[in-house]
Amino acid sequence: MIKVSPSVLAADFANLGSEAKRAEEAGADLLHLDVMDGVFVPNISFGAKVIQSIRGYTRLPFDVHLMITDPARYIDDFVKAGADLITIHYESCDDQISVLKQIRSAGVKASISIKPATPAFILEPLLDYVDMVLVMTVEPGFGGQSFIPDTLESVRSVSAMVKSRGLNIDIEVDGGITAETIRPAYDAGANVFVAGTSVFRADDASAAIAALRSACV
């Protein structure tokens, strides 16, 4: 069963609470929250206080994607803000296992992400410490980008590693996900799909999410 995680990066920032509620009512499974510090990626979005401010508007699990340097410093802040799952980037720190353990010890799910140019095989030693792997299908930092087809090879590699180990790990893709691009990612092994522009900028968010699901049938 696929899961759709609309990214609020494409939402109306003046009405994030109602936008979160709209995503839930439209049939989303998770709410994707992209945290960017202007250092790890060339953009700034929002932090823990903003996430905390919208927690009361929806029952959707918060899928918090940290695109920040030295994420260990802020894990507790995002847990307190209401995160249900926290993704760190492999490239953002030196001791990924320590940070993943920190996330899990705080009682939330842990996830690791790689940029398009990072080889998937480097994730193999980390699979015992994660509940999800996020493969970026665009360069992280900005919404509305076009899907990079070459990233599907990383999805296939991660899927093969997970299956060979008999692990129960979600595989998420983020970037350029539409009703046209979701099927190749699904066929490659992904089951969680971040969709920002294609959901929040659609005239009918419910229809947009339904189209994503039907594309994988």
mmCIF file of C-alpha atoms in Angstrom:
data_model
loop_
_atom_site.group_PDB
_atom_site.id
_atom_site.type_symbol
_atom_site.label_atom_id
_atom_site.label_comp_id
_atom_site.label_asym_id
_atom_site.label_seq_id
_atom_site.Cartn_x
_atom_site.Cartn_y
_atom_site.Cartn_z
ATOM 1 C CA MET A 1 0.000 0.000 0.000
ATOM 2 C CA ILE A 2 1.387 3.369 -0.974
ATOM 3 C CA LYS A 3 1.526 6.410 1.302
ATOM 4 C CA VAL A 4 1.242 10.005 0.105
ATOM 5 C CA SER A 5 3.067 12.690 2.076
ATOM 6 C CA PRO A 6 2.251 16.187 0.746
ATOM 7 C CA SER A 7 5.036 18.695 1.302
ATOM 8 C CA VAL A 8 3.967 21.942 2.940
ATOM 9 C CA LEU A 9 6.808 23.645 1.085
ATOM 10 C CA ALA A 10 4.220 24.120 -1.674
ATOM 11 C CA ALA A 11 1.419 25.163 0.695
ATOM 12 C CA ASP A 12 0.122 28.634 1.547
ATOM 13 C CA PHE A 13 2.502 29.712 4.327
ATOM 14 C CA ALA A 14 0.020 32.304 5.567
ATOM 15 C CA ASN A 15 -2.437 29.502 6.393
ATOM 16 C CA LEU A 16 -0.346 26.477 7.318
ATOM 17 C CA GLY A 17 -2.799 25.200 9.893
ATOM 18 C CA SER A 18 -5.698 25.098 7.464
ATOM 19 C CA GLU A 19 -3.414 23.727 4.742
ATOM 20 C CA ALA A 20 -2.419 20.834 6.998
ATOM 21 C CA LYS A 21 -6.082 20.137 7.680
ATOM 22 C CA ARG A 22 -6.824 20.335 3.941
ATOM 23 C CA ALA A 23 -4.156 17.707 3.220
ATOM 24 C CA GLU A 24 -5.685 15.379 5.799
ATOM 25 C CA GLU A 25 -9.184 15.845 4.421
ATOM 26 C CA ALA A 26 -7.854 15.210 0.904
ATOM 27 C CA GLY A 27 -6.663 11.744 1.902
ATOM 28 C CA ALA A 28 -2.963 12.234 2.709
ATOM 29 C CA ASP A 29 -1.221 9.622 4.872
ATOM 30 C CA LEU A 30 1.535 11.855 6.248
ATOM 31 C CA LEU A 31 2.483 15.528 6.200
ATOM 32 C CA HIS A 32 5.972 16.256 4.888
ATOM 33 C CA LEU A 33 7.781 19.136 6.574
ATOM 34 C CA ASP A 34 10.978 20.325 4.898
ATOM 35 C CA VAL A 35 13.329 22.063 7.315
ATOM 36 C CA MET A 36 16.133 23.955 5.547
ATOM 37 C CA ASP A 37 18.890 26.026 7.153
ATOM 38 C CA GLY A 38 20.426 27.885 4.194
ATOM 39 C CA VAL A 39 23.722 26.064 4.822
ATOM 40 C CA PHE A 40 23.220 22.404 3.974
ATOM 41 C CA VAL A 41 20.929 23.516 1.152
ATOM 42 C CA PRO A 42 20.743 26.976 -0.476
ATOM 43 C CA ASN A 43 17.344 27.877 0.946
ATOM 44 C CA ILE A 44 15.689 28.640 4.292
ATOM 45 C CA SER A 45 12.227 27.350 5.193
ATOM 46 C CA PHE A 46 11.055 27.035 8.811
ATOM 47 C CA GLY A 47 11.968 25.456 12.124
ATOM 48 C CA ALA A 48 10.537 23.602 15.097
ATOM 49 C CA LYS A 49 8.337 26.479 16.308
ATOM 50 C CA VAL A 50 6.416 26.580 13.038
ATOM 51 C CA ILE A 51 5.928 22.811 13.100
ATOM 52 C CA GLN A 52 4.687 23.012 16.673
ATOM 53 C CA SER A 53 2.227 25.764 15.704
ATOM 54 C CA ILE A 54 0.415 23.510 13.212
ATOM 55 C CA ARG A 55 0.504 20.301 15.246
ATOM 56 C CA GLY A 56 -2.958 20.929 16.665
ATOM 57 C CA TYR A 57 -4.619 21.301 13.261
ATOM 58 C CA THR A 58 -4.214 17.731 12.010
ATOM 59 C CA ARG A 59 -3.889 14.144 13.167
ATOM 60 C CA LEU A 60 -1.581 13.278 10.273
ATOM 61 C CA PRO A 61 1.817 11.900 11.278
ATOM 62 C CA PHE A 62 4.518 14.544 10.816
ATOM 63 C CA ASP A 63 7.205 13.415 8.355
ATOM 64 C CA VAL A 64 9.989 15.878 9.252
ATOM 65 C CA HIS A 65 12.824 16.131 6.720
ATOM 66 C CA LEU A 66 15.899 17.849 8.167
ATOM 67 C CA MET A 67 18.030 19.442 5.450
ATOM 68 C CA ILE A 68 20.358 21.007 7.996
ATOM 69 C CA THR A 69 23.948 20.685 9.160
ATOM 70 C CA ASP A 70 24.713 18.917 12.447
ATOM 71 C CA PRO A 71 21.123 17.710 12.964
ATOM 72 C CA ALA A 72 21.909 16.150 16.358
ATOM 73 C CA ARG A 73 21.709 19.601 17.940
ATOM 74 C CA TYR A 74 18.020 19.941 17.098
ATOM 75 C CA ILE A 75 16.495 16.463 17.351
ATOM 76 C CA ASP A 76 14.908 17.121 20.750
ATOM 77 C CA ASP A 77 13.374 20.367 19.491
ATOM 78 C CA PHE A 78 11.636 18.614 16.594
ATOM 79 C CA VAL A 79 10.468 15.751 18.784
ATOM 80 C CA LYS A 80 8.878 18.254 21.171
ATOM 81 C CA ALA A 81 7.337 20.072 18.201
ATOM 82 C CA GLY A 82 5.388 16.933 17.283
ATOM 83 C CA ALA A 83 7.508 14.986 14.796
ATOM 84 C CA ASP A 84 6.509 11.362 14.323
ATOM 85 C CA LEU A 85 9.356 10.536 11.945
ATOM 86 C CA ILE A 86 12.614 12.451 11.465
ATOM 87 C CA THR A 87 14.819 12.155 8.388
ATOM 88 C CA ILE A 88 18.447 13.258 8.445
ATOM 89 C CA HIS A 89 20.741 13.435 5.437
ATOM 90 C CA TYR A 90 23.666 11.070 5.145
ATOM 91 C CA GLU A 91 25.726 14.017 3.895
ATOM 92 C CA SER A 92 24.844 16.301 6.821
ATOM 93 C CA CYS A 93 26.871 14.656 9.586
ATOM 94 C CA ASP A 94 29.790 12.307 10.252
ATOM 95 C CA ASP A 95 28.223 9.867 12.719
ATOM 96 C CA GLN A 96 24.868 8.992 11.197
ATOM 97 C CA ILE A 97 24.288 5.962 13.428
ATOM 98 C CA SER A 98 24.598 8.063 16.573
ATOM 99 C CA VAL A 99 21.985 10.541 15.338
ATOM 100 C CA LEU A 100 19.623 7.788 14.188
ATOM 101 C CA LYS A 101 19.895 6.161 17.619
ATOM 102 C CA GLN A 102 19.209 9.554 19.207
ATOM 103 C CA ILE A 103 16.014 9.892 17.162
ATOM 104 C CA ARG A 104 14.748 6.432 18.045
ATOM 105 C CA SER A 105 15.609 6.827 21.719
ATOM 106 C CA ALA A 106 13.362 9.891 21.723
ATOM 107 C CA GLY A 107 10.455 7.671 20.750
ATOM 108 C CA VAL A 108 10.028 8.612 17.087
ATOM 109 C CA LYS A 109 10.843 6.831 13.848
ATOM 110 C CA ALA A 110 14.217 7.432 12.181
ATOM 111 C CA SER A 111 15.018 7.872 8.503
ATOM 112 C CA ILE A 112 18.105 8.548 6.399
ATOM 113 C CA SER A 113 18.207 10.404 3.085
ATOM 114 C CA ILE A 114 20.659 10.673 0.200
ATOM 115 C CA LYS A 115 21.067 13.308 -2.488
ATOM 116 C CA PRO A 116 20.875 12.255 -6.156
ATOM 117 C CA ALA A 117 24.645 11.996 -6.565
ATOM 118 C CA THR A 118 25.242 9.954 -3.397
ATOM 119 C CA PRO A 119 25.574 6.202 -4.118
ATOM 120 C CA ALA A 120 22.929 4.075 -2.452
ATOM 121 C CA PHE A 121 25.359 1.377 -1.286
ATOM 122 C CA ILE A 122 26.661 3.650 1.484
ATOM 123 C CA LEU A 123 23.344 3.160 3.268
ATOM 124 C CA GLU A 124 23.734 -0.585 3.767
ATOM 125 C CA PRO A 125 25.450 -0.335 7.206
ATOM 126 C CA LEU A 126 22.677 1.993 8.413
ATOM 127 C CA LEU A 127 19.635 -0.099 7.551
ATOM 128 C CA ASP A 128 19.376 -1.673 10.998
ATOM 129 C CA TYR A 129 18.930 1.791 12.500
ATOM 130 C CA VAL A 130 16.181 3.209 10.292
ATOM 131 C CA ASP A 131 12.459 2.844 9.700
ATOM 132 C CA MET A 132 12.625 4.559 6.313
ATOM 133 C CA VAL A 133 15.069 5.540 3.584
ATOM 134 C CA LEU A 134 14.410 8.726 1.595
ATOM 135 C CA VAL A 135 15.879 8.891 -1.898
ATOM 136 C CA MET A 136 15.892 12.451 -3.223
ATOM 137 C CA THR A 137 14.663 12.526 -6.807
ATOM 138 C CA VAL A 138 15.701 16.184 -7.212
ATOM 139 C CA GLU A 139 18.511 18.231 -5.715
ATOM 140 C CA PRO A 140 17.277 19.182 -2.220
ATOM 141 C CA GLY A 141 16.537 22.787 -1.405
ATOM 142 C CA PHE A 142 13.664 23.947 -3.583
ATOM 143 C CA GLY A 143 10.184 22.727 -4.448
ATOM 144 C CA GLY A 144 8.717 22.504 -7.928
ATOM 145 C CA GLN A 145 11.723 20.826 -9.573
ATOM 146 C CA SER A 146 11.598 18.185 -12.292
ATOM 147 C CA PHE A 147 12.024 14.509 -11.430
ATOM 148 C CA ILE A 148 15.516 13.098 -12.147
ATOM 149 C CA PRO A 149 15.034 9.659 -13.799
ATOM 150 C CA ASP A 150 18.563 8.478 -12.943
ATOM 151 C CA THR A 151 17.654 8.488 -9.249
ATOM 152 C CA LEU A 152 15.478 5.442 -9.846
ATOM 153 C CA GLU A 153 18.628 3.321 -9.819
ATOM 154 C CA SER A 154 19.182 4.361 -6.195
ATOM 155 C CA VAL A 155 15.603 3.403 -5.368
ATOM 156 C CA ARG A 156 16.159 -0.017 -6.939
ATOM 157 C CA SER A 157 19.412 -0.474 -5.030
ATOM 158 C CA VAL A 158 17.848 0.435 -1.689
ATOM 159 C CA SER A 159 14.873 -1.835 -2.378
ATOM 160 C CA ALA A 160 17.188 -4.733 -3.193
ATOM 161 C CA MET A 161 19.200 -4.212 0.004
ATOM 162 C CA VAL A 162 16.064 -4.059 2.133
ATOM 163 C CA LYS A 163 14.598 -7.195 0.572
ATOM 164 C CA SER A 164 17.852 -9.146 0.824
ATOM 165 C CA ARG A 165 17.980 -8.412 4.552
ATOM 166 C CA GLY A 166 14.287 -9.138 5.116
ATOM 167 C CA LEU A 167 13.783 -5.741 6.716
ATOM 168 C CA ASN A 168 10.528 -3.821 7.123
ATOM 169 C CA ILE A 169 11.653 -0.390 5.897
ATOM 170 C CA ASP A 170 9.658 2.177 3.943
ATOM 171 C CA ILE A 171 11.291 3.704 0.876
ATOM 172 C CA GLU A 172 10.321 7.311 0.239
ATOM 173 C CA VAL A 173 10.980 9.471 -2.813
ATOM 174 C CA ASP A 174 10.886 13.255 -2.813
ATOM 175 C CA GLY A 175 10.986 15.642 -5.748
ATOM 176 C CA GLY A 176 8.994 16.042 -8.931
ATOM 177 C CA ILE A 177 6.427 13.407 -7.967
ATOM 178 C CA THR A 178 3.303 13.653 -10.133
ATOM 179 C CA ALA A 179 0.728 11.253 -11.538
ATOM 180 C CA GLU A 180 3.176 10.737 -14.437
ATOM 181 C CA THR A 181 6.370 10.121 -12.445
ATOM 182 C CA ILE A 182 5.015 8.168 -9.486
ATOM 183 C CA ARG A 183 4.605 4.849 -11.314
ATOM 184 C CA PRO A 184 8.295 4.443 -12.293
ATOM 185 C CA ALA A 185 9.285 5.214 -8.697
ATOM 186 C CA TYR A 186 6.722 2.729 -7.397
ATOM 187 C CA ASP A 187 7.942 0.059 -9.809
ATOM 188 C CA ALA A 188 11.512 0.699 -8.618
ATOM 189 C CA GLY A 189 10.481 -0.089 -5.047
ATOM 190 C CA ALA A 190 9.256 3.130 -3.438
ATOM 191 C CA ASN A 191 6.086 3.093 -1.334
ATOM 192 C CA VAL A 192 6.052 6.580 0.248
ATOM 193 C CA PHE A 193 5.717 9.579 -2.052
ATOM 194 C CA VAL A 194 6.310 13.224 -1.253
ATOM 195 C CA ALA A 195 4.189 15.437 -3.477
ATOM 196 C CA GLY A 196 4.174 19.170 -2.916
ATOM 197 C CA THR A 197 3.228 21.189 -5.956
ATOM 198 C CA SER A 198 1.086 18.428 -7.464
ATOM 199 C CA VAL A 199 -1.120 18.363 -4.344
ATOM 200 C CA PHE A 200 -1.125 21.794 -2.706
ATOM 201 C CA ARG A 201 -1.198 23.713 -5.995
ATOM 202 C CA ALA A 202 -3.901 21.513 -7.519
ATOM 203 C CA ASP A 203 -7.430 22.861 -7.898
ATOM 204 C CA ASP A 204 -8.682 19.722 -6.142
ATOM 205 C CA ALA A 205 -6.223 18.203 -3.655
ATOM 206 C CA SER A 206 -8.416 15.138 -3.129
ATOM 207 C CA ALA A 207 -8.453 14.397 -6.846
ATOM 208 C CA ALA A 208 -4.703 14.967 -7.054
ATOM 209 C CA ILE A 209 -3.989 12.443 -4.283
ATOM 210 C CA ALA A 210 -6.458 9.981 -5.806
ATOM 211 C CA ALA A 211 -4.647 10.305 -9.138
ATOM 212 C CA LEU A 212 -1.333 9.500 -7.483
ATOM 213 C CA ARG A 213 -2.794 6.373 -5.921
ATOM 214 C CA SER A 214 -4.541 5.206 -9.094
ATOM 215 C CA ALA A 215 -1.311 5.572 -11.079
ATOM 216 C CA CYS A 216 0.187 2.769 -8.977
ATOM 217 C CA VAL A 217 -2.648 0.303 -9.440
#
